[in-house]
Coordinates of C-alpha atoms in Angstrom, one line a residue:
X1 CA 87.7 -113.6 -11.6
X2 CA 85.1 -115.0 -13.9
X3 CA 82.3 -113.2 -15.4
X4 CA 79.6 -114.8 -13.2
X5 CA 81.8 -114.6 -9.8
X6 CA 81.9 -110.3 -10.7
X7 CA 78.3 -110.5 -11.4
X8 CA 77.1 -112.0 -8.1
X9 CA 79.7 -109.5 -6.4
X10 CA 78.3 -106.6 -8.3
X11 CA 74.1 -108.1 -7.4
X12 CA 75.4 -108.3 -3.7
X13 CA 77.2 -104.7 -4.0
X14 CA 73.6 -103.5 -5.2
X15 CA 71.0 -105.5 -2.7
X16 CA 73.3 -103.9 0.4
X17 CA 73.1 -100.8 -1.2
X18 CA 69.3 -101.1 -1.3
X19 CA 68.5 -102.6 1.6
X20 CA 70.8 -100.2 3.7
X21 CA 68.4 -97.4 1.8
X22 CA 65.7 -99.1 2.8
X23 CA 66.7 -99.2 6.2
X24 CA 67.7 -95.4 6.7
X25 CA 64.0 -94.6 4.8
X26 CA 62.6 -97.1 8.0
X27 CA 64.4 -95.0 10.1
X28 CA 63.5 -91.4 9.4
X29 CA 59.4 -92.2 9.2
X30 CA 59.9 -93.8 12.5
X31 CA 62.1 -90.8 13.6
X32 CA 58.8 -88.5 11.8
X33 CA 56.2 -90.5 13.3
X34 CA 57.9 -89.9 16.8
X35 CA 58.4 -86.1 16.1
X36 CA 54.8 -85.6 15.8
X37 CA 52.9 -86.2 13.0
X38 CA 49.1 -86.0 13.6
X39 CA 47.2 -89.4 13.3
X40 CA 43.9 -89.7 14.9
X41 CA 40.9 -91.2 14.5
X42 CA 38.1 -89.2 14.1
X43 CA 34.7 -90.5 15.2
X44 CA 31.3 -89.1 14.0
X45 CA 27.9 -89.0 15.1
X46 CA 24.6 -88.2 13.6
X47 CA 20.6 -87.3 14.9
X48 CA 17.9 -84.8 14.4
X49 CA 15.0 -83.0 16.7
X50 CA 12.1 -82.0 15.9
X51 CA 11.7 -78.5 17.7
X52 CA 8.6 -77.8 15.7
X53 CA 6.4 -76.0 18.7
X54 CA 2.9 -76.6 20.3
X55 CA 0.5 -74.2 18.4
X56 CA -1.0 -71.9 18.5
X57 CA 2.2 -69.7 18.5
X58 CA 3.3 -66.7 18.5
X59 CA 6.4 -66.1 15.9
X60 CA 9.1 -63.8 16.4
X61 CA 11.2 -61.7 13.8
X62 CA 8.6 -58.5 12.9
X63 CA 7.7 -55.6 14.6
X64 CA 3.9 -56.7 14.7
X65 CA 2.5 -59.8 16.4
X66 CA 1.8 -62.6 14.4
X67 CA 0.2 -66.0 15.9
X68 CA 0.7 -69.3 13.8
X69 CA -2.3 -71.2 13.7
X70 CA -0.4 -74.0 11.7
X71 CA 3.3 -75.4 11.0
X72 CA 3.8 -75.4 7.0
X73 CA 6.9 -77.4 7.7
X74 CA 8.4 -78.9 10.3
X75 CA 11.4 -77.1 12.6
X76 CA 14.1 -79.1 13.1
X77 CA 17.6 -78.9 15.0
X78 CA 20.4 -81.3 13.3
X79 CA 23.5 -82.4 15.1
X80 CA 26.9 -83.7 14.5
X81 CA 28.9 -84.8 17.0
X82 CA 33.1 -85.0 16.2
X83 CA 35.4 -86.5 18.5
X84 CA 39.3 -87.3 17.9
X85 CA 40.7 -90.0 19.8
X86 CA 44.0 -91.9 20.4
X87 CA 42.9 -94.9 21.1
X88 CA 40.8 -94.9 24.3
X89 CA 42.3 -91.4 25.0
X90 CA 40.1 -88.7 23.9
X91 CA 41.8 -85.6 21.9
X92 CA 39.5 -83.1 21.8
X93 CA 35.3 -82.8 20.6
X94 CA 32.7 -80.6 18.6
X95 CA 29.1 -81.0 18.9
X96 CA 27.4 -78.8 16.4
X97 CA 23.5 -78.2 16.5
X98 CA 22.1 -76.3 13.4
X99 CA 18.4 -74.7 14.6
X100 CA 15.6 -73.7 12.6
X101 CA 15.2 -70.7 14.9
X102 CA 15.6 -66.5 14.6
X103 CA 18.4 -67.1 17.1
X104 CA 20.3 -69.0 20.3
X105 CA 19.3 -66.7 23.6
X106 CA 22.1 -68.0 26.3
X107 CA 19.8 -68.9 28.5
X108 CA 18.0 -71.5 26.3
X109 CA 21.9 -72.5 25.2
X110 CA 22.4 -73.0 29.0
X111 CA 19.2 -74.9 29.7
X112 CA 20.9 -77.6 26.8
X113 CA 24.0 -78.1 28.2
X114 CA 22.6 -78.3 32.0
X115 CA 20.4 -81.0 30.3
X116 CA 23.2 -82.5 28.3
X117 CA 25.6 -82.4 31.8
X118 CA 23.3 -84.4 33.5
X119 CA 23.1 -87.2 31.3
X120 CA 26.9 -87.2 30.2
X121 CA 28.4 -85.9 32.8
X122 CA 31.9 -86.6 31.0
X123 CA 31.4 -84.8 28.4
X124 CA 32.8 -80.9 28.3
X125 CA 29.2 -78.6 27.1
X126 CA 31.5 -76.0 26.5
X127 CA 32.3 -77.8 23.3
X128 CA 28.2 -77.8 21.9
X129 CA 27.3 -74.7 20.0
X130 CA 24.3 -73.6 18.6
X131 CA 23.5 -71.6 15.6
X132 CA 20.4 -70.5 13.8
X133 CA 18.6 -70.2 10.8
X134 CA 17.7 -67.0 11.1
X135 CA 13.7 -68.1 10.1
X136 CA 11.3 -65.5 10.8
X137 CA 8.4 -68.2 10.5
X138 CA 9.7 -70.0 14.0
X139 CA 8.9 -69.1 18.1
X140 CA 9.2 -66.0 19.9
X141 CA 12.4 -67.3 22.3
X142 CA 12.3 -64.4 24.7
X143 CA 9.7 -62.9 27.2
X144 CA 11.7 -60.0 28.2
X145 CA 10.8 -56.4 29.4
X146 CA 14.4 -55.2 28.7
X147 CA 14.6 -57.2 25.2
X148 CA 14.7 -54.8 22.6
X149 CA 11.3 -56.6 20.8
X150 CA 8.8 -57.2 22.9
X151 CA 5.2 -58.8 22.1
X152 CA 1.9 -58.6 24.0
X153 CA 1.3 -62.5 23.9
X154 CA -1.9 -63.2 24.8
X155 CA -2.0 -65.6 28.1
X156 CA -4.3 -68.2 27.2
X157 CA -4.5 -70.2 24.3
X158 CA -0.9 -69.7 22.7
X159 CA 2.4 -71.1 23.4
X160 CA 4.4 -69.2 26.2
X161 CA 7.6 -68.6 25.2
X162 CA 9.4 -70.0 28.3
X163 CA 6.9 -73.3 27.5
X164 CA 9.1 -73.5 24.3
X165 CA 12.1 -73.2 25.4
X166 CA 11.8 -76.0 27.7
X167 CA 10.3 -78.7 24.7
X168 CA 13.6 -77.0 22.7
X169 CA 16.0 -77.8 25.9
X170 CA 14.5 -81.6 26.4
X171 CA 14.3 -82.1 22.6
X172 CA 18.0 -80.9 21.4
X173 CA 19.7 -82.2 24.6
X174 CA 18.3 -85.5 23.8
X175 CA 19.3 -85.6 20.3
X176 CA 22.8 -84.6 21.3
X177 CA 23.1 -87.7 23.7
X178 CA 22.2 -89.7 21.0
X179 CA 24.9 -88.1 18.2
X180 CA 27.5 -89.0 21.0
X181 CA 26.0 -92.4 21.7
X182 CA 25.6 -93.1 18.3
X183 CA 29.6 -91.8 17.0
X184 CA 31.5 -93.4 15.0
X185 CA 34.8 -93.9 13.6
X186 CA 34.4 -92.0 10.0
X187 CA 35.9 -89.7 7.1
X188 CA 35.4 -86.0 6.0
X189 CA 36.1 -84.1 3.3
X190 CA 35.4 -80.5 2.8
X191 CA 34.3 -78.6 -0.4
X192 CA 33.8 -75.0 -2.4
X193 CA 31.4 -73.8 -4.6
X194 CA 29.0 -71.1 -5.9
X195 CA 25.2 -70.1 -6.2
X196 CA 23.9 -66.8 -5.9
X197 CA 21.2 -66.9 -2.9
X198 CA 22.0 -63.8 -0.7
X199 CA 21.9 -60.4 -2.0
X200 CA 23.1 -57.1 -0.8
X201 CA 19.8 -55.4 0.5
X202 CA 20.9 -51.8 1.5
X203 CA 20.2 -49.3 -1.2
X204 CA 23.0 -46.1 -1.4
X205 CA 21.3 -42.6 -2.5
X206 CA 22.8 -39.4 -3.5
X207 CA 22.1 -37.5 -0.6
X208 CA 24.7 -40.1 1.2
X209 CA 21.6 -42.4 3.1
X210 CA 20.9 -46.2 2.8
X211 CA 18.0 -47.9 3.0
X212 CA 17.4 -51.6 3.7
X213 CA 15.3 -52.8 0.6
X214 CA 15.3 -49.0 -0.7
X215 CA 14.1 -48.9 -4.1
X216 CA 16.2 -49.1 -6.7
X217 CA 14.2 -47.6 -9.7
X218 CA 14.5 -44.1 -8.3
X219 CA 16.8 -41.5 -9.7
X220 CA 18.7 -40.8 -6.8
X221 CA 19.9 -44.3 -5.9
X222 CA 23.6 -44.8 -6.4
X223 CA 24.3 -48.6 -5.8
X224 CA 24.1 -51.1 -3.6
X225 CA 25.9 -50.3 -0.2
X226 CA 28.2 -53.6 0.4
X227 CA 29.9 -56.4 -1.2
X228 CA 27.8 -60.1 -1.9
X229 CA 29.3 -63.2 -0.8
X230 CA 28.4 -65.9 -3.1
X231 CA 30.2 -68.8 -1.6
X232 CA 28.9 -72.4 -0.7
X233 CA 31.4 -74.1 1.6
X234 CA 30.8 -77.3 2.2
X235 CA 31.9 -80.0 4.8
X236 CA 31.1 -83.8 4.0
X237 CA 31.0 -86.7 6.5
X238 CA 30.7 -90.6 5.6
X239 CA 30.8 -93.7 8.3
X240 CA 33.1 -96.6 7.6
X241 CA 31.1 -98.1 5.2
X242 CA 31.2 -95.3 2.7
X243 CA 27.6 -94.4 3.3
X244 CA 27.4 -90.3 3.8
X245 CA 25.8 -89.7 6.9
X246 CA 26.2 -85.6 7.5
X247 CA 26.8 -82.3 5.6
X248 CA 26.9 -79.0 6.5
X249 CA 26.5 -76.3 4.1
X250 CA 27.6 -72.6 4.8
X251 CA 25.9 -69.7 2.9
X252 CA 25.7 -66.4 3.2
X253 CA 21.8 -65.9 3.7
X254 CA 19.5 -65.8 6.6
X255 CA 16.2 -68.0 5.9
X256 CA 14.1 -65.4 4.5
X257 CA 12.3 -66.1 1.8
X258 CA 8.8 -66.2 3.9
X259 CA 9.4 -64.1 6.6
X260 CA 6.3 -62.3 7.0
X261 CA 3.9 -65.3 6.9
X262 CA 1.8 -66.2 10.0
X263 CA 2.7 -70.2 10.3
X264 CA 5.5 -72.0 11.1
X265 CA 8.3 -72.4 8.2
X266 CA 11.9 -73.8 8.4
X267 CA 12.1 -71.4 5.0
X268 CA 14.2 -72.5 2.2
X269 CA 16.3 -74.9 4.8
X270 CA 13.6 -77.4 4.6
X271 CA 13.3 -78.1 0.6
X272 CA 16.7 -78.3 0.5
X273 CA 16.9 -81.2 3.4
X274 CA 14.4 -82.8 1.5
X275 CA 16.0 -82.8 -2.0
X276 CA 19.7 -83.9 -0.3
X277 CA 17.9 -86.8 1.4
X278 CA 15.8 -87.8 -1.9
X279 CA 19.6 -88.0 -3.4
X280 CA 21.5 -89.6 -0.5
X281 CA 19.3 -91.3 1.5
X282 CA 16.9 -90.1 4.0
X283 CA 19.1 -90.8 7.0
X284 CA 21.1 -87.9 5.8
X285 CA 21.8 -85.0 8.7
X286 CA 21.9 -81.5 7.0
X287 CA 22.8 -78.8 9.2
X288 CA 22.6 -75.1 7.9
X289 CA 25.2 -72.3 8.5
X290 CA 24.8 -69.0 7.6
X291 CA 27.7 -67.1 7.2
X292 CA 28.0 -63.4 7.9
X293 CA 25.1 -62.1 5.7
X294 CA 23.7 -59.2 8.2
X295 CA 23.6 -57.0 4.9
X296 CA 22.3 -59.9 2.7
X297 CA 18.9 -62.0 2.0
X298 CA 17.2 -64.0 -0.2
X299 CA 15.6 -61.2 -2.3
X300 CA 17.6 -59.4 -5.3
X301 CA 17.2 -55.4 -5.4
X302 CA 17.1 -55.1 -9.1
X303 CA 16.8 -57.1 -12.1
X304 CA 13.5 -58.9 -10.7
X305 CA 11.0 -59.1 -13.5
X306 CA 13.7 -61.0 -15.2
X307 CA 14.4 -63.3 -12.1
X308 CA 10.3 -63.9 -11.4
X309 CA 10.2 -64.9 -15.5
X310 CA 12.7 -67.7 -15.0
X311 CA 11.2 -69.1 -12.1
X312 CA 8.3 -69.1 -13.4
X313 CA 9.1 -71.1 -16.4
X314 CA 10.5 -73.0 -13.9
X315 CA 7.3 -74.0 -12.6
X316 CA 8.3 -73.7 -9.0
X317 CA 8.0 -71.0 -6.5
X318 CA 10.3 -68.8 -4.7
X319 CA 11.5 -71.6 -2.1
X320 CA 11.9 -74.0 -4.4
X321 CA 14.1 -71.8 -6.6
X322 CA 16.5 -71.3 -3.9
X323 CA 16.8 -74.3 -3.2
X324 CA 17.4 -75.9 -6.8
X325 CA 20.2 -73.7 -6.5
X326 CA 21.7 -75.0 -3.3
X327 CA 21.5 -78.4 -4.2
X328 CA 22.8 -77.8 -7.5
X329 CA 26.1 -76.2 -5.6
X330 CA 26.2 -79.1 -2.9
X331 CA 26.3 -81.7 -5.7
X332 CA 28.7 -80.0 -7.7
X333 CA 31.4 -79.5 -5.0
X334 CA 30.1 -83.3 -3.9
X335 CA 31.1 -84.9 -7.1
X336 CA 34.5 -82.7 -6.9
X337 CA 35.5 -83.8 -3.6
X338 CA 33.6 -87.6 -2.8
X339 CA 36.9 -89.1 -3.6
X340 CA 39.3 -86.9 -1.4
X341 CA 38.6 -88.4 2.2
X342 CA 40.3 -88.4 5.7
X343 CA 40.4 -90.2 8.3
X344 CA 43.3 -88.9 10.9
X345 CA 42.5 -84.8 10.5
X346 CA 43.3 -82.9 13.2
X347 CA 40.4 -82.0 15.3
X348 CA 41.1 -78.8 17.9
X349 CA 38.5 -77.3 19.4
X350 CA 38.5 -73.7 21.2
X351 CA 36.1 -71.6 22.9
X352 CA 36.3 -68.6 24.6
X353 CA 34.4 -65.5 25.9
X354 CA 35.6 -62.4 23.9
X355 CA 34.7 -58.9 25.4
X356 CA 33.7 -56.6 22.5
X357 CA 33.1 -52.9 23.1
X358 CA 29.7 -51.6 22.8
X359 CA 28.7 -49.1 20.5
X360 CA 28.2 -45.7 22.2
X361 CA 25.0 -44.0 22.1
X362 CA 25.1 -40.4 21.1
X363 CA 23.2 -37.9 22.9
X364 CA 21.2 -37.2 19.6
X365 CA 19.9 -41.1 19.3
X366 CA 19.1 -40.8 23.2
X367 CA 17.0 -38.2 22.5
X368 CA 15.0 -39.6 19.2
X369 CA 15.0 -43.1 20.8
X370 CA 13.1 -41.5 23.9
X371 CA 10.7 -39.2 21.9
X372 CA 10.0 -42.5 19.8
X373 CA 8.6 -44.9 22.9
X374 CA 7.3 -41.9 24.4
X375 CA 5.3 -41.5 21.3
X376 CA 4.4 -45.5 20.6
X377 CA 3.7 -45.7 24.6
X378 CA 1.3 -42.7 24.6
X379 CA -0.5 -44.4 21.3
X380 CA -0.9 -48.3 23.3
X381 CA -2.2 -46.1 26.2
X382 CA -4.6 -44.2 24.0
X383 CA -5.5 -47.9 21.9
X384 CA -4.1 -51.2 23.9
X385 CA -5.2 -53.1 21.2
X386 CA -2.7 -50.8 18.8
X387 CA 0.0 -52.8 21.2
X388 CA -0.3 -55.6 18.8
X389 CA 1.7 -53.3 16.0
X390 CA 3.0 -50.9 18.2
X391 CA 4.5 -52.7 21.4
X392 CA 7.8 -54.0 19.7
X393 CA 8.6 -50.9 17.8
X394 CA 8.5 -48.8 21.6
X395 CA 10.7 -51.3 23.4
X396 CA 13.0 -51.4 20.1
X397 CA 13.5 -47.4 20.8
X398 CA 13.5 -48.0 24.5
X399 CA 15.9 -50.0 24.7
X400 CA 18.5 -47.4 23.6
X401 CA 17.2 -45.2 26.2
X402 CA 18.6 -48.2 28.5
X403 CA 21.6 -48.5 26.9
X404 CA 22.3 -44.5 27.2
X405 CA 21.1 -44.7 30.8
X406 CA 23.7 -47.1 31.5
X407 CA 26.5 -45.4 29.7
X408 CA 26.3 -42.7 32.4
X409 CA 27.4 -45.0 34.8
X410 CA 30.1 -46.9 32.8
X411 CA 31.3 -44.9 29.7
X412 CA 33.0 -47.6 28.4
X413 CA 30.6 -50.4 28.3
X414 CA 31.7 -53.9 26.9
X415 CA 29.7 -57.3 26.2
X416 CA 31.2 -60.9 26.1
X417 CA 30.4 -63.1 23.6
X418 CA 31.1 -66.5 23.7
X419 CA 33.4 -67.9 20.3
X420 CA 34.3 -71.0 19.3
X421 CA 37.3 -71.5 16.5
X422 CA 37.8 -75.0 15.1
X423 CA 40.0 -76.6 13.5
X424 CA 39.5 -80.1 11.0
X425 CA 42.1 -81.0 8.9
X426 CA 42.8 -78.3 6.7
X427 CA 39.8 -75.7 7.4
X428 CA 38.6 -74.3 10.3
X429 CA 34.8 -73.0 11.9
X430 CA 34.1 -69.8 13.7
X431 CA 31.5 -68.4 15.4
X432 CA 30.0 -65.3 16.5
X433 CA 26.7 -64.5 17.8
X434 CA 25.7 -61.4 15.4
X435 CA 23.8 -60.5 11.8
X436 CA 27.2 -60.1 10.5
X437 CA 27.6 -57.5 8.1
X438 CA 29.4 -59.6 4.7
X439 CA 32.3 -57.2 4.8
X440 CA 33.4 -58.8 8.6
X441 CA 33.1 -62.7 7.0
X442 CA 35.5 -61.3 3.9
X443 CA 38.2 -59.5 6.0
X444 CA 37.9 -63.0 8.1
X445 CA 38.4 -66.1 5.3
X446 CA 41.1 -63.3 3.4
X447 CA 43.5 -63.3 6.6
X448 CA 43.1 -67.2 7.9
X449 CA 45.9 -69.3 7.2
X450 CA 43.2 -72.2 6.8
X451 CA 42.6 -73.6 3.6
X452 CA 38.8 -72.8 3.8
X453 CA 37.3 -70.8 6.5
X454 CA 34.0 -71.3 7.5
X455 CA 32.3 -68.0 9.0
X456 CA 29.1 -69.2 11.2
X457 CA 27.1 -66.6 12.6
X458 CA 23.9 -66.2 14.7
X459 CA 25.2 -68.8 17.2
X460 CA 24.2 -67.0 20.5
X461 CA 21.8 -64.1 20.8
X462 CA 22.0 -62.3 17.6
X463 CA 21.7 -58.6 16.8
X464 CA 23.3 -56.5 13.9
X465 CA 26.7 -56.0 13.7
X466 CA 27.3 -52.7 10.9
X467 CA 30.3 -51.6 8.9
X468 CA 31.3 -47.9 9.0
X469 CA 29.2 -47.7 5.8
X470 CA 26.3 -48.9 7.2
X471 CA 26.4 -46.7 10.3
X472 CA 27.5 -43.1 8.2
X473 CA 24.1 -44.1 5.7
X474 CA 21.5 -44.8 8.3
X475 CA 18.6 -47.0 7.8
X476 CA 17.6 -49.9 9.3
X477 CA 20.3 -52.4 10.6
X478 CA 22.7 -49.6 10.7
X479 CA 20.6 -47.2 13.4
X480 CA 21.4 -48.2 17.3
X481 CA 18.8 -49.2 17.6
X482 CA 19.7 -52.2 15.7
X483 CA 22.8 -53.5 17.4
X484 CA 24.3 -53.0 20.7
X485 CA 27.9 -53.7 18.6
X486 CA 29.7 -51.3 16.2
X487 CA 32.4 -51.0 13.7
X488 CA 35.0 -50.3 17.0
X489 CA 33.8 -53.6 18.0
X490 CA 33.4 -55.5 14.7
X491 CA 37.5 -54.9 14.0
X492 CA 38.2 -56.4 17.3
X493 CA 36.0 -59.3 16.5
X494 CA 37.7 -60.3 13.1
X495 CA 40.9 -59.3 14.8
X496 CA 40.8 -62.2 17.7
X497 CA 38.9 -64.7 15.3
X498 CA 41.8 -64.7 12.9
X499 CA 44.6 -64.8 15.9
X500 CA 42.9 -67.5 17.1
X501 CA 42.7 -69.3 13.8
X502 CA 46.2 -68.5 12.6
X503 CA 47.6 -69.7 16.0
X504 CA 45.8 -73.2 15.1
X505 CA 47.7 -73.0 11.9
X506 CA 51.1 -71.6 12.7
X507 CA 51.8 -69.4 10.1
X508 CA 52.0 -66.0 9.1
X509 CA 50.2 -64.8 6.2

């Protein structure tokens, strides 16, 4: 055989060895394509209301009555809207409204998804949650005898609470309609990174008590009582085109900063919307999540000369600091991740209505609690004016008297809460409805199998949820009369959440 004749064999020999690799590599993807490998589309929509109310108004979140004669900024409620599809064939859906609010009552929560039902009636509500802010410069929600902070609103000339709820319900439910009108097929990409924003606020002393913003220049503090959580996850969400259309960014700190102000203020949320827009265009949807930060807040606890120096030479004020910081985090983990974009994550979607036991009230808080409104009752009696100051701290006390009233009846009380887990791509969101002591968000993100766990809290009602610690030192946010839920309760919380997460991601960890 000649030299060329062996050579043409040998070329043949090695194109049938090729293309019979070929084939076989043909035939597993179609044999791993056909065994279930996720591809979907995911499809995104975008809009924003503004939920700033009618004034005059009365805001909620201190123990005294405050009326806002004027809006500062704006209130806004941002929305994204996720669904996965097939196709036509729907997978599964998230709509996601961020609020500039104190918190999400269920009934105003129904009132959106009745609204919502009626114009799409396809569409599973189940599948919207709300969260807040946590802004103490934003509407009283609830006129309630048996809420534990009540306010003597004065009839004529202010807002009514219930007059509020129903612009919030119109406003929000339109604005979702239009995030699912307006969805789209689009990418997202998720990110990590750092600023220090909340701090621990509960001071320890040597007699064994806490106190929320205790003083720290006093020889008998010890330290502060709980971990800080200095975390910025971030989520990232761009239409076909490239352009970025949505973010959400997840820290660790209620909105704060101007709490105790008599006008309406979105806080700290709102400079940093307008600083992300001034970078990526004003169309941009920012929704704010705070994660479990019922221990934390914008204010540090020591070291403060030092911190009012440098923003000072700064030039900008306490808002403005917080929110350079932000933005500085969102761009970092922005320019980190921009490039690192999907298309076909999986989108799954639970929620469900966890029963949590309630935290017992002893027969020694009974008592206290009852002296207390007895005592703020007789002094509104004696001075109804003094019911401006007074009013909220007597229905705080009474309604542990409630609480212990019932007990007798049901010893082992128990509350649902509703909780949504959801999984995108490689991270997952969870709610809960409480001020989330930081130590409940930690035991959380360290036992998900996701790759990044976002904690969301304050979507639903909201009240504190304490650690041990808290509860053994006392003080506000740790006393009954601060949450209806306890450490009993906040185990079983973090205990379904990450089943339910770790179910999504099948794997043990």
């Amino acid at each position: 055989m000649s030299n060329n004749t062996q050579n043409i064999t040998s070329f043949g020999s090695k194109c049938a060895s090729q293309l019979n690799k070929i084939t076989l590599t043909i035939f597993v993807l179609i044999l791993y394509f056909s065994a279930g490998l996720y591809a979907a589309e995911l499809n995104i929509g975008t809009a924003t209301a503004d939920i700033t109310p009618k004034l005059p108004v009365a805001l909620f979140g201190q123990f005294h009555l405050r009326i806002a004669e004027t809006a500062e900024t704006p209130l806004t409620a941002n929305v994204v809207a996720l669904e996965s599809r097939d196709g036509n064939h729907s997978l599964d859906a998230a709509i996601m409204v961020s609020c500039d609010l104190l918190f999400i009552p269920d009934k105003m929560r129904d009132k959106v998804r009745d609204e919502v039902h009626k114009k799409l009636p396809e569409l599973d509500t189940r599948k919207i949650f709300l969260n807040a802010t946590h802004t103490h410069t934003s509407p009283v929600l609830v006129d309630d005898e048996k809420f534990s902070f009540e306010y003597q609103i004065p009839e004529e000339g202010v807002s009514q609470p219930e007059e509020y709820c129903n612009l919030f319900a119109q406003r929000v439910s339109e604005a979702i309609v239009e995030a699912w009108g307006n969805r789209r097929p689009g990418s997202v990409t998720w990110g990590l990174s750092h600023a220090a924003v909340g701090y621990n606020r509960r001071a320890v002393y040597a007699d064994g008590s806490s106190v929320m913003y205790g003083n720290t220049n006093d020889p008998g503090f010890l330290n502060i009582e709980g971990m800080e959580d200095h975390d910025i996850n971030t989520l990232f969400f761009w239409d076909m085109r490239g352009k970025l259309i949505a973010m959400t960014i997840n820290v660790a700190c209620t909105a704060q900063e101007v709490e105790g102000r008599y006008a309406v203020n979105a806080d700290f949320w709102h400079p940093v919307r307008e600083k992300l827009k001034k970078r990526f265009g004003p169309d941009l949807c920012v929704l704010g999540w705070i994660s479990a930060a019922g221990d934390q807040s914008p204010r540090p606890m020591y070291r403060k000369a030092a911190e009012e120096r440098m923003i000072k030479l700064r030039n900008l004020n306490h808002l403005e600091e917080i929110a350079r910081r932000l933005v500085i985090a969102v761009e970092e983990a922005y320019e980190t991740v921009n490039e690192d974009r999907y298309v076909d994550v999986k989108l799954t979607h639970k929620v469900e209505n966890l029963s949590l036991p309630m935290r017992l009230v002893t027969k020694g808080e009974y008592k206290f609690s009852k002296a207390e409104q007895e005592k703020y009752a007789s002094q509104i009696a004696n001075d109804p004016e003094a019911a401006n100051k007074l009013l909220a701290r007597m229905t705080w006390n009474r309604n542990v008297v409630y609480r212990f009233e019932k007990q007798k009846k049901d010893p082992h009380p128990k509350m649902d809460m509703e909780m949504h887990v959801i999984r995108l791509g490689d991270v997952v969101i969870c709610t809960n409805e409480f001020e989330l002591f930081t130590d409940y968000g930690m035991r959380i993100q360290a036992r998900s199998n996701a790759l990044q766990t976002f904690v969301v809290q304050l979507a639903g009602p909201g009240s504190y949820l304490p650690t041990e610690k808290a509860v053994n030192g006392g003080g506000y946010s740790g006393v009954i009369q601060s949450g209806v839920i306890g450490p009993k309760g906040g185990q079983v919380l973090v205990d379904n959440t990450v089943k339910r997460i770790n179910e999504m991601f099948n794997a043990k960890k």
